[in-house]
Coordinates of C-alpha atoms in Angstrom, one line a residue:
Chain A
X1 CA -13.5 -30.1 -0.4
X2 CA -13.8 -26.5 1.8
X3 CA -16.0 -23.6 0.7
X4 CA -13.5 -21.0 1.8
X5 CA -15.7 -16.9 2.2
X6 CA -13.6 -13.8 1.5
X7 CA -13.8 -10.5 2.6
X8 CA -11.9 -8.3 0.0
X9 CA -11.3 -4.8 -0.5
X10 CA -10.4 -3.1 -3.9
X11 CA -9.3 0.3 -5.5
X12 CA -11.5 -0.3 -8.9
X13 CA -9.3 2.8 -10.6
X14 CA -6.9 -0.2 -12.7
X15 CA -9.7 -2.8 -12.8
X16 CA -12.5 -3.0 -15.7
X17 CA -15.2 -4.1 -13.2
X18 CA -15.2 -7.1 -11.0
X19 CA -16.5 -9.1 -13.9
X20 CA -13.6 -12.0 -15.4
X21 CA -12.9 -10.6 -19.3
X22 CA -10.0 -12.7 -21.1
X23 CA -7.3 -10.0 -21.5
X24 CA -9.2 -7.2 -19.4
X25 CA -7.2 -6.9 -15.9
X26 CA -10.6 -7.5 -13.9
X27 CA -11.4 -7.7 -9.7
X28 CA -12.7 -12.2 -11.0
X29 CA -9.8 -12.8 -12.9
X30 CA -6.5 -11.1 -10.9
X31 CA -8.3 -12.7 -7.2
X32 CA -9.2 -16.4 -9.7
X33 CA -5.5 -16.5 -11.2
X34 CA -3.7 -15.9 -7.5
X35 CA -6.3 -19.3 -5.9
X36 CA -5.2 -20.6 -9.0
X37 CA -2.0 -20.8 -8.4
X38 CA -2.3 -22.0 -5.3
X39 CA -4.3 -24.5 -5.6
X40 CA -2.3 -25.5 -8.5
X41 CA -5.9 -26.1 -10.4
X42 CA -8.5 -23.8 -11.5
X43 CA -10.4 -22.2 -9.6
X44 CA -13.6 -20.3 -9.6
X45 CA -14.1 -17.2 -7.5
X46 CA -17.8 -16.3 -7.5
X47 CA -18.7 -12.3 -5.4
X48 CA -21.4 -11.0 -4.4
X49 CA -22.3 -8.7 -6.8
X50 CA -20.5 -7.6 -9.5
X51 CA -18.8 -3.9 -9.8
X52 CA -18.7 -1.6 -12.7
X53 CA -15.3 -0.2 -14.2
X54 CA -14.0 2.5 -11.5
X55 CA -16.1 1.3 -8.5
X56 CA -14.0 0.2 -5.5
X57 CA -15.3 -2.1 -2.8
X58 CA -14.5 -2.1 0.7
X59 CA -15.8 -5.3 2.3
X60 CA -17.4 -7.1 -1.6
X61 CA -17.5 -10.9 -0.4
X62 CA -16.4 -14.3 -2.6
X63 CA -16.6 -17.5 -1.7
X64 CA -14.5 -20.5 -3.6
X65 CA -14.3 -24.0 -3.5
X66 CA -11.0 -25.8 -2.9
X67 CA -9.3 -28.9 -1.5
X68 CA -6.1 -26.9 -0.3
X69 CA -6.1 -27.6 4.0
X70 CA -4.1 -24.6 4.5
X71 CA -5.3 -22.8 7.5
X72 CA -7.9 -20.1 6.7
X73 CA -5.9 -16.9 8.0
X74 CA -3.3 -18.4 6.2
X75 CA -5.5 -17.5 3.1
X76 CA -5.2 -13.7 3.8
X77 CA -1.3 -13.5 3.9
X78 CA -0.2 -16.1 1.6
X79 CA -2.5 -14.5 -1.0
X80 CA -1.5 -10.3 -0.4
X81 CA 1.8 -11.4 -0.4
X82 CA 1.0 -12.5 -4.2
X83 CA -1.8 -9.9 -5.8
X84 CA -1.3 -6.2 -6.4
X85 CA -1.0 -3.4 -3.9
X86 CA -4.6 -2.2 -5.2
X87 CA -6.4 -5.9 -4.5
X88 CA -6.4 -7.2 -0.8
X89 CA -7.7 -9.8 1.0
X90 CA -9.3 -8.6 4.2
X91 CA -10.2 -11.8 5.7
X92 CA -10.9 -15.5 4.8
X93 CA -13.4 -17.9 6.5
X94 CA -14.2 -21.3 6.1
X95 CA -18.1 -21.8 5.2
X96 CA -20.7 -24.1 4.9
X97 CA -20.5 -26.0 1.3
X98 CA -24.0 -24.4 1.4
X99 CA -23.0 -20.8 1.4
X100 CA -23.2 -19.1 -1.5
X101 CA -21.8 -15.2 -1.7
X102 CA -24.9 -14.2 -4.3
X103 CA -27.9 -15.8 -3.6
X104 CA -27.3 -15.7 0.2
X105 CA -26.6 -11.9 0.0
X106 CA -29.3 -10.6 1.7
X107 CA -28.4 -6.6 2.0
X108 CA -25.9 -4.7 0.1
X109 CA -24.6 -1.3 1.4
X110 CA -23.1 1.2 -0.6
X111 CA -21.6 4.7 -0.8
X112 CA -20.8 7.8 -3.0
X113 CA -18.8 10.2 -2.3
X114 CA -19.1 13.8 -3.8
X115 CA -16.3 16.2 -3.6
X116 CA -17.8 19.6 -3.5
X117 CA -14.9 21.2 -2.9
X118 CA -13.7 24.6 -5.0
X119 CA -11.4 22.2 -6.5
X120 CA -10.6 18.6 -6.4
X121 CA -8.8 17.7 -2.9
X122 CA -5.4 15.2 -4.6
X123 CA -5.4 12.9 -2.3
X124 CA -10.2 11.1 -2.7
X125 CA -9.1 12.1 -6.5
X126 CA -9.8 9.0 -7.3
X127 CA -12.7 7.8 -4.9
X128 CA -14.8 10.6 -4.7
X129 CA -16.1 12.4 -8.2
X130 CA -15.9 16.0 -7.8
X131 CA -19.1 18.2 -9.0
X132 CA -18.0 21.7 -7.7
X133 CA -21.6 22.8 -7.7
X134 CA -24.1 24.1 -4.5
X135 CA -26.4 21.4 -3.4
X136 CA -29.5 21.8 -1.1
X137 CA -29.3 19.2 0.6
X138 CA -32.2 19.5 3.3
X139 CA -33.8 19.0 -0.6
X140 CA -31.7 16.0 -1.3
X141 CA -32.8 14.4 2.3
X142 CA -36.1 14.5 1.8
X143 CA -36.1 13.1 -2.2
X144 CA -33.9 10.2 -0.8
X145 CA -36.6 9.2 1.7
X146 CA -39.1 9.1 -0.6
X147 CA -36.9 5.9 -2.5
X148 CA -36.8 3.6 0.4
X149 CA -39.2 0.7 0.2
X150 CA -40.3 -1.9 -1.9
X151 CA -40.7 0.0 -5.8
X152 CA -40.1 -0.6 -8.9
X153 CA -36.8 1.2 -10.3
X154 CA -37.0 0.0 -13.6
X155 CA -36.7 4.8 -13.7
X156 CA -33.5 3.6 -11.4
X157 CA -31.9 1.2 -13.9
X158 CA -29.9 1.0 -16.7
X159 CA -31.9 1.1 -20.2
X160 CA -29.8 -1.7 -21.2
X161 CA -30.9 -3.4 -18.5
X162 CA -32.5 -7.4 -19.3
X163 CA -33.3 -8.7 -15.9
X164 CA -37.2 -9.3 -15.5
X165 CA -38.7 -8.5 -12.1
X166 CA -37.4 -4.8 -11.3
X167 CA -39.2 -4.1 -7.9
X168 CA -36.4 -4.4 -5.1
X169 CA -36.3 -2.8 -1.5
X170 CA -34.4 -0.3 -0.2
X171 CA -34.2 -0.1 3.3
X172 CA -32.1 3.3 4.2
X173 CA -31.2 6.0 1.8
X174 CA -28.7 8.3 4.0
X175 CA -26.7 11.8 2.9
X176 CA -24.0 13.8 5.8
X177 CA -21.8 16.2 5.0
X178 CA -18.5 15.7 5.9
X179 CA -16.7 18.8 4.8
X180 CA -16.6 19.1 1.4
X181 CA -17.7 15.7 1.2
X182 CA -21.4 14.6 0.8
X183 CA -21.3 11.2 1.1
X184 CA -24.7 9.2 0.5
X185 CA -25.3 5.5 1.3
X186 CA -28.2 3.4 0.2
X187 CA -29.0 -0.1 1.9
X188 CA -31.4 -2.4 -0.1
X189 CA -31.8 -6.1 -0.6
X190 CA -31.1 -5.9 -4.1
X191 CA -29.4 -3.4 -7.3
X192 CA -30.4 -3.1 -10.9
X193 CA -27.4 -2.4 -13.1
X194 CA -26.3 1.4 -12.6
X195 CA -29.3 1.5 -9.6
X196 CA -27.4 3.4 -7.6
X197 CA -25.2 6.4 -9.8
X198 CA -29.1 7.2 -11.3
X199 CA -30.6 7.4 -7.5
X200 CA -27.9 9.6 -7.1
X201 CA -27.5 11.1 -10.3
X202 CA -31.4 12.3 -9.5
X203 CA -30.4 13.4 -6.1
X204 CA -27.6 15.9 -7.8
X205 CA -30.3 16.9 -9.5
X206 CA -33.0 17.3 -6.6
X207 CA -29.9 19.7 -5.1
X208 CA -29.5 22.0 -7.2
X209 CA -33.3 22.3 -7.5
X210 CA -33.3 21.3 -11.3
X211 CA -35.9 18.7 -9.8
X212 CA -38.3 19.3 -7.2
X213 CA -37.9 16.7 -4.8
X214 CA -41.5 15.2 -4.6
X215 CA -40.8 13.9 -7.9
X216 CA -39.4 10.8 -7.3
X217 CA -42.5 9.2 -6.8
X218 CA -43.4 10.1 -10.5
X219 CA -40.1 9.4 -11.3
X220 CA -40.4 5.6 -10.0
X221 CA -44.4 5.5 -11.3
X222 CA -43.2 6.0 -14.2
X223 CA -41.0 2.8 -15.0
X224 CA -39.1 4.6 -17.4
X225 CA -35.5 5.3 -17.5
X226 CA -35.7 9.1 -19.1
X227 CA -37.5 9.8 -16.2
X228 CA -35.2 9.7 -13.6
X229 CA -31.7 11.9 -13.3
X230 CA -28.3 11.1 -15.3
X231 CA -26.5 8.4 -14.3
X232 CA -23.0 9.3 -12.5
X233 CA -19.1 8.3 -13.0
X234 CA -18.3 5.4 -11.6
X235 CA -15.4 7.0 -9.5
X236 CA -17.0 7.9 -6.5
X237 CA -19.2 4.1 -5.6
X238 CA -18.2 1.4 -3.8
X239 CA -19.8 -1.2 -2.6
X240 CA -18.7 -0.9 1.1
X241 CA -21.0 -4.3 2.6
X242 CA -23.0 -7.5 2.0
X243 CA -25.7 -8.5 5.3
X244 CA -25.8 -12.0 4.5
X245 CA -28.7 -12.2 7.7
X246 CA -32.1 -10.2 7.0
X247 CA -31.6 -6.1 8.0
X248 CA -32.0 -5.0 11.3
X249 CA -31.3 -1.8 10.6
X250 CA -27.9 -0.1 11.8
X251 CA -25.8 -0.5 14.6
Chain B
X1 CA 6.4 42.0 -13.4
X2 CA 3.7 40.5 -10.5
X3 CA 4.4 37.9 -7.9
X4 CA 1.9 35.0 -7.3
X5 CA 1.9 32.9 -4.8
X6 CA 0.6 29.4 -5.3
X7 CA -0.8 26.6 -2.9
X8 CA -0.6 23.6 -4.1
X9 CA -1.4 20.1 -3.5
X10 CA 0.3 16.8 -5.0
X11 CA -0.3 12.9 -4.7
X12 CA 3.4 12.6 -4.3
X13 CA 3.2 8.9 -5.2
X14 CA 4.2 9.1 -9.1
X15 CA 6.5 11.8 -8.8
X16 CA 10.4 12.2 -8.4
X17 CA 10.1 14.1 -5.8
X18 CA 9.3 17.7 -5.8
X19 CA 12.7 19.4 -7.3
X20 CA 13.0 19.7 -11.2
X21 CA 15.8 16.7 -11.6
X22 CA 16.2 16.7 -16.7
X23 CA 14.3 13.5 -17.6
X24 CA 12.1 12.9 -14.7
X25 CA 8.7 14.0 -13.5
X26 CA 8.9 16.0 -11.2
X27 CA 6.6 18.7 -9.0
X28 CA 8.8 21.5 -10.2
X29 CA 9.5 20.6 -13.7
X30 CA 5.4 19.7 -13.8
X31 CA 4.3 23.8 -13.1
X32 CA 7.7 24.8 -14.0
X33 CA 6.3 23.4 -17.8
X34 CA 3.1 24.5 -17.2
X35 CA 3.1 27.7 -16.4
X36 CA 5.2 28.9 -18.3
X37 CA 2.8 27.8 -21.5
X38 CA 1.1 29.8 -19.8
X39 CA 3.2 33.2 -19.5
X40 CA 4.9 32.4 -23.6
X41 CA 8.2 32.4 -21.7
X42 CA 10.2 30.5 -19.0
X43 CA 8.9 30.2 -15.5
X44 CA 11.3 30.1 -12.8
X45 CA 8.8 28.6 -10.3
X46 CA 9.9 28.5 -6.2
X47 CA 9.0 26.1 -3.4
X48 CA 8.8 26.8 0.0
X49 CA 10.1 23.4 0.7
X50 CA 11.7 20.4 -1.0
X51 CA 9.5 17.2 -1.2
X52 CA 11.5 13.6 -1.6
X53 CA 10.3 10.7 -3.7
X54 CA 6.6 9.8 -3.1
X55 CA 6.0 12.6 0.2
X56 CA 3.5 14.6 -0.8
X57 CA 2.1 18.1 -0.2
X58 CA -2.1 19.3 0.8
X59 CA -0.5 22.4 0.9
X60 CA 3.0 23.2 -0.9
X61 CA 3.8 27.3 -1.7
X62 CA 6.0 28.7 -4.5
X63 CA 6.2 31.5 -6.1
X64 CA 6.7 32.7 -9.4
X65 CA 6.7 36.2 -11.2
X66 CA 4.6 37.1 -14.3
X67 CA 3.9 39.9 -16.8
X68 CA 0.9 38.1 -17.5
X69 CA -2.0 40.6 -16.2
X70 CA -4.6 37.6 -16.3
X71 CA -7.3 38.1 -13.0
X72 CA -5.7 36.3 -9.8
X73 CA -8.3 33.4 -9.9
X74 CA -8.3 32.6 -13.7
X75 CA -4.7 31.3 -12.8
X76 CA -6.5 28.2 -10.5
X77 CA -9.2 27.4 -12.6
X78 CA -7.0 27.5 -16.1
X79 CA -3.3 25.8 -14.6
X80 CA -5.9 23.0 -13.1
X81 CA -7.1 22.2 -16.3
X82 CA -3.5 22.0 -18.2
X83 CA -2.2 19.7 -14.8
X84 CA -2.3 16.4 -14.6
X85 CA -4.7 15.1 -11.8
X86 CA -1.8 14.6 -8.9
X87 CA -1.0 18.3 -8.7
X88 CA -3.9 20.0 -7.9
X89 CA -3.3 24.8 -7.6
X90 CA -5.9 24.8 -4.6
X91 CA -5.2 28.9 -4.6
X92 CA -3.4 31.5 -6.1
X93 CA -2.8 35.3 -5.0
X94 CA -1.0 38.2 -5.8
X95 CA 2.0 39.2 -2.9
X96 CA 4.4 42.1 -2.9
X97 CA 7.2 41.4 -5.2
X98 CA 9.6 40.6 -2.0
X99 CA 8.0 37.5 -0.6
X100 CA 9.4 34.8 -1.4
X101 CA 7.8 31.4 -0.8
X102 CA 11.0 29.3 0.9
X103 CA 13.0 32.4 2.9
X104 CA 9.6 33.6 4.5
X105 CA 8.4 30.3 5.4
X106 CA 8.6 30.3 9.6
X107 CA 6.8 27.4 10.4
X108 CA 5.6 24.5 8.6
X109 CA 4.1 21.3 9.2
X110 CA 4.3 17.8 8.1
X111 CA 1.8 15.0 8.9
X112 CA 3.2 10.8 8.9
X113 CA 0.1 8.6 8.9
X114 CA 1.2 4.7 9.8
X115 CA -1.8 2.3 8.8
X116 CA -2.1 -0.1 12.1
X117 CA -4.6 -2.4 10.4
X118 CA -3.5 -6.4 10.3
X119 CA -3.8 -6.2 6.5
X120 CA -3.5 -2.9 4.5
X121 CA -6.6 -0.7 4.2
X122 CA -6.7 -0.4 0.3
X123 CA -7.9 3.5 -0.2
X124 CA -4.7 4.7 1.6
X125 CA -2.6 2.2 0.7
X126 CA -0.6 5.7 -1.4
X127 CA -0.7 7.7 1.9
X128 CA -0.2 5.8 5.0
X129 CA 2.9 3.6 5.6
X130 CA 1.7 0.5 6.4
X131 CA 3.3 -1.5 10.0
X132 CA 0.8 -3.7 11.5
X133 CA 3.2 -3.5 14.9
X134 CA 1.5 -2.9 17.8
X135 CA 2.4 0.5 19.1
X136 CA 2.5 2.3 22.8
X137 CA 1.2 5.6 22.7
X138 CA 1.4 6.5 25.7
X139 CA 5.2 6.2 25.6
X140 CA 5.5 7.6 22.0
X141 CA 3.7 10.6 23.7
X142 CA 5.9 11.5 25.9
X143 CA 9.7 10.4 23.6
X144 CA 7.6 13.6 21.2
X145 CA 7.8 15.7 24.2
X146 CA 11.3 16.2 24.8
X147 CA 11.4 17.0 21.0
X148 CA 9.3 19.4 21.0
X149 CA 11.9 23.5 21.8
X150 CA 15.0 24.4 20.6
X151 CA 17.7 21.6 19.6
X152 CA 20.7 20.5 17.2
X153 CA 18.8 17.9 14.8
X154 CA 22.2 15.6 13.9
X155 CA 21.3 12.7 14.9
X156 CA 17.7 13.4 13.2
X157 CA 19.0 14.1 10.0
X158 CA 20.3 12.5 7.1
X159 CA 24.3 11.6 7.7
X160 CA 23.7 12.4 3.8
X161 CA 22.8 16.4 4.6
X162 CA 25.9 19.1 4.3
X163 CA 23.7 21.7 5.4
X164 CA 25.7 23.4 8.9
X165 CA 23.9 24.7 11.1
X166 CA 21.1 22.0 12.3
X167 CA 20.0 23.8 15.5
X168 CA 15.7 23.8 14.7
X169 CA 13.1 24.9 16.8
X170 CA 10.0 22.0 17.2
X171 CA 7.3 23.7 18.1
X172 CA 4.7 20.9 18.1
X173 CA 4.6 17.0 17.6
X174 CA 0.8 15.2 18.9
X175 CA 0.1 11.9 18.0
X176 CA -3.1 11.3 17.6
X177 CA -4.9 7.7 17.5
X178 CA -8.0 7.7 14.2
X179 CA -8.7 3.6 14.7
X180 CA -5.9 2.1 12.7
X181 CA -4.6 5.3 12.1
X182 CA -1.9 7.2 13.8
X183 CA -0.9 10.6 12.2
X184 CA 1.9 12.3 13.8
X185 CA 1.6 15.9 13.3
X186 CA 5.6 17.9 14.1
X187 CA 5.0 21.8 13.2
X188 CA 9.2 23.5 13.2
X189 CA 10.7 26.7 11.9
X190 CA 12.4 24.6 9.0
X191 CA 13.5 19.9 8.4
X192 CA 17.1 19.3 8.0
X193 CA 16.9 16.5 5.0
X194 CA 14.7 13.7 6.1
X195 CA 14.0 14.4 10.2
X196 CA 10.7 14.0 10.0
X197 CA 10.4 10.7 8.5
X198 CA 13.3 10.0 11.5
X199 CA 11.9 11.8 14.2
X200 CA 8.4 8.9 12.9
X201 CA 10.8 6.3 12.7
X202 CA 12.5 7.0 16.5
X203 CA 9.0 7.2 17.5
X204 CA 7.8 3.8 16.3
X205 CA 10.7 2.6 18.0
X206 CA 9.7 3.7 21.5
X207 CA 5.7 2.6 21.1
X208 CA 7.2 -0.8 19.4
X209 CA 9.2 -1.3 23.6
X210 CA 12.5 -1.0 21.3
X211 CA 13.9 3.1 23.1
X212 CA 12.8 4.2 26.2
X213 CA 11.1 7.7 26.4
X214 CA 13.6 9.2 27.7
X215 CA 16.1 7.9 25.3
X216 CA 14.7 10.7 22.2
X217 CA 17.4 13.3 25.2
X218 CA 20.4 11.4 25.0
X219 CA 19.7 11.3 21.3
X220 CA 19.4 14.7 20.8
X221 CA 22.3 15.3 23.2
X222 CA 24.6 12.4 20.9
X223 CA 24.5 14.6 17.7
X224 CA 25.0 11.2 15.3
X225 CA 22.9 9.8 13.3
X226 CA 23.2 6.6 14.3
X227 CA 21.8 7.6 18.2
X228 CA 18.3 8.3 16.2
X229 CA 16.3 5.5 14.8
X230 CA 15.3 4.3 11.5
X231 CA 14.2 6.4 8.3
X232 CA 10.4 5.3 7.8
X233 CA 9.3 5.0 4.4
X234 CA 8.2 8.3 2.2
X235 CA 4.4 7.2 1.6
X236 CA 3.1 8.3 4.8
X237 CA 4.3 11.8 5.0
X238 CA 2.4 14.8 3.3
X239 CA 3.3 18.7 4.4
X240 CA 0.7 20.1 5.5
X241 CA 0.8 23.5 6.0
X242 CA 3.6 26.6 5.8
X243 CA 3.5 29.4 7.9
X244 CA 4.2 32.8 7.3
X245 CA 3.9 34.9 9.9
X246 CA 5.5 33.5 13.8
X247 CA 4.2 30.2 15.0
X248 CA 2.0 31.1 17.9
X249 CA -0.1 27.8 18.3
X250 CA -3.0 25.4 16.9
X251 CA -6.0 28.2 16.3

């Protein structure tokens, strides 16, 4: 058996999230059906992270095992011919049998895009959240700095989450303005359920003046979901990168 | 009666073009239905240009007449609430009763985007044409320069076109590289049926080496559709601007 690592991009709009669910169109289900058909045997695909319904990926990483001797470049071409247009294999590599897409991931970067234009930009409406409000970006940046570091992120995860250890390390949280768009990028060693969407929702409340930038430390200390801001909708969120070497900052 | 000028953006993917057609989802039909509902009387909408099925607009200009005294800003908000998400009113202005969206247009700019990446970019797949071939952009630029000026564009229009006067003036034809994307922008005083898509198809043939850059002048002189290149598919094409003052170059 060989192990293949895939780098996958998808437009999450018309998927019920990454994780396989009976009778629903999911990224994992669609990939597994295509790969199983090629392999001639049922093949399980493991992803680096489960993205929610409506969340996109520019470089989700997956792995699967196969006895198929087809050269790796061929996997890209052949799979893309059978996959729907909103799910694309960007790269395939043969990796060591021990490689695990989720367990070996050292860090992930997510990007959240807010469209602040008065009327929604029709060309980015699927990938940006329309929020035509005035945001003080400097205040948001001051708040974002307080998230960097190792913290218990209980306040910034869905109350539904059953994970016990909620300590995560955020390596960077950067906000960039590009015309009417605001791009918030967060890199961390792991993310709890809804964590990025709650972080962005809290930063937006700082930007509108509803919260003080300094309140973030108190929100973290509270270890209570109600101490942070609202959960932002999924369409603005994209998983942009997964790293398999320890984080050493941006290139 | 007042005359209202609208600036409209749409994702053409799921429209059967601009022009109203019975039983089909078109931009004009969708706009007219929404405006007629608001006006309480059947209202005709005139556009600056008819975009084909699958072609997009960032700033198509339309006009209509109304007895409705609603302030112009309100038209934007109220119409956007009822319009589907792939059709957005960006601006509404009250104009002189003599204004005509098509007849008064002095120039139009179209943009064609080619995605040259090995696998299609999933986030621009609706707005760019995937063409993973090697293109010599310098050659294409030399060819593009020959299109600028006043010429008979018979060779660069669909053989189906029934227009008699095929002389048009191209003010600029510029090619820019942005990562894997190639953006070709053409500004002219008017465009024949399929003209931009044929121009781009011809420039692509120059870029791949199939045609010489100098062949453009001969193609123009031939006044025969078969003397130019293939018609490119619609998804890469966007109407980006319509000008109502004589062209004076870029800002």
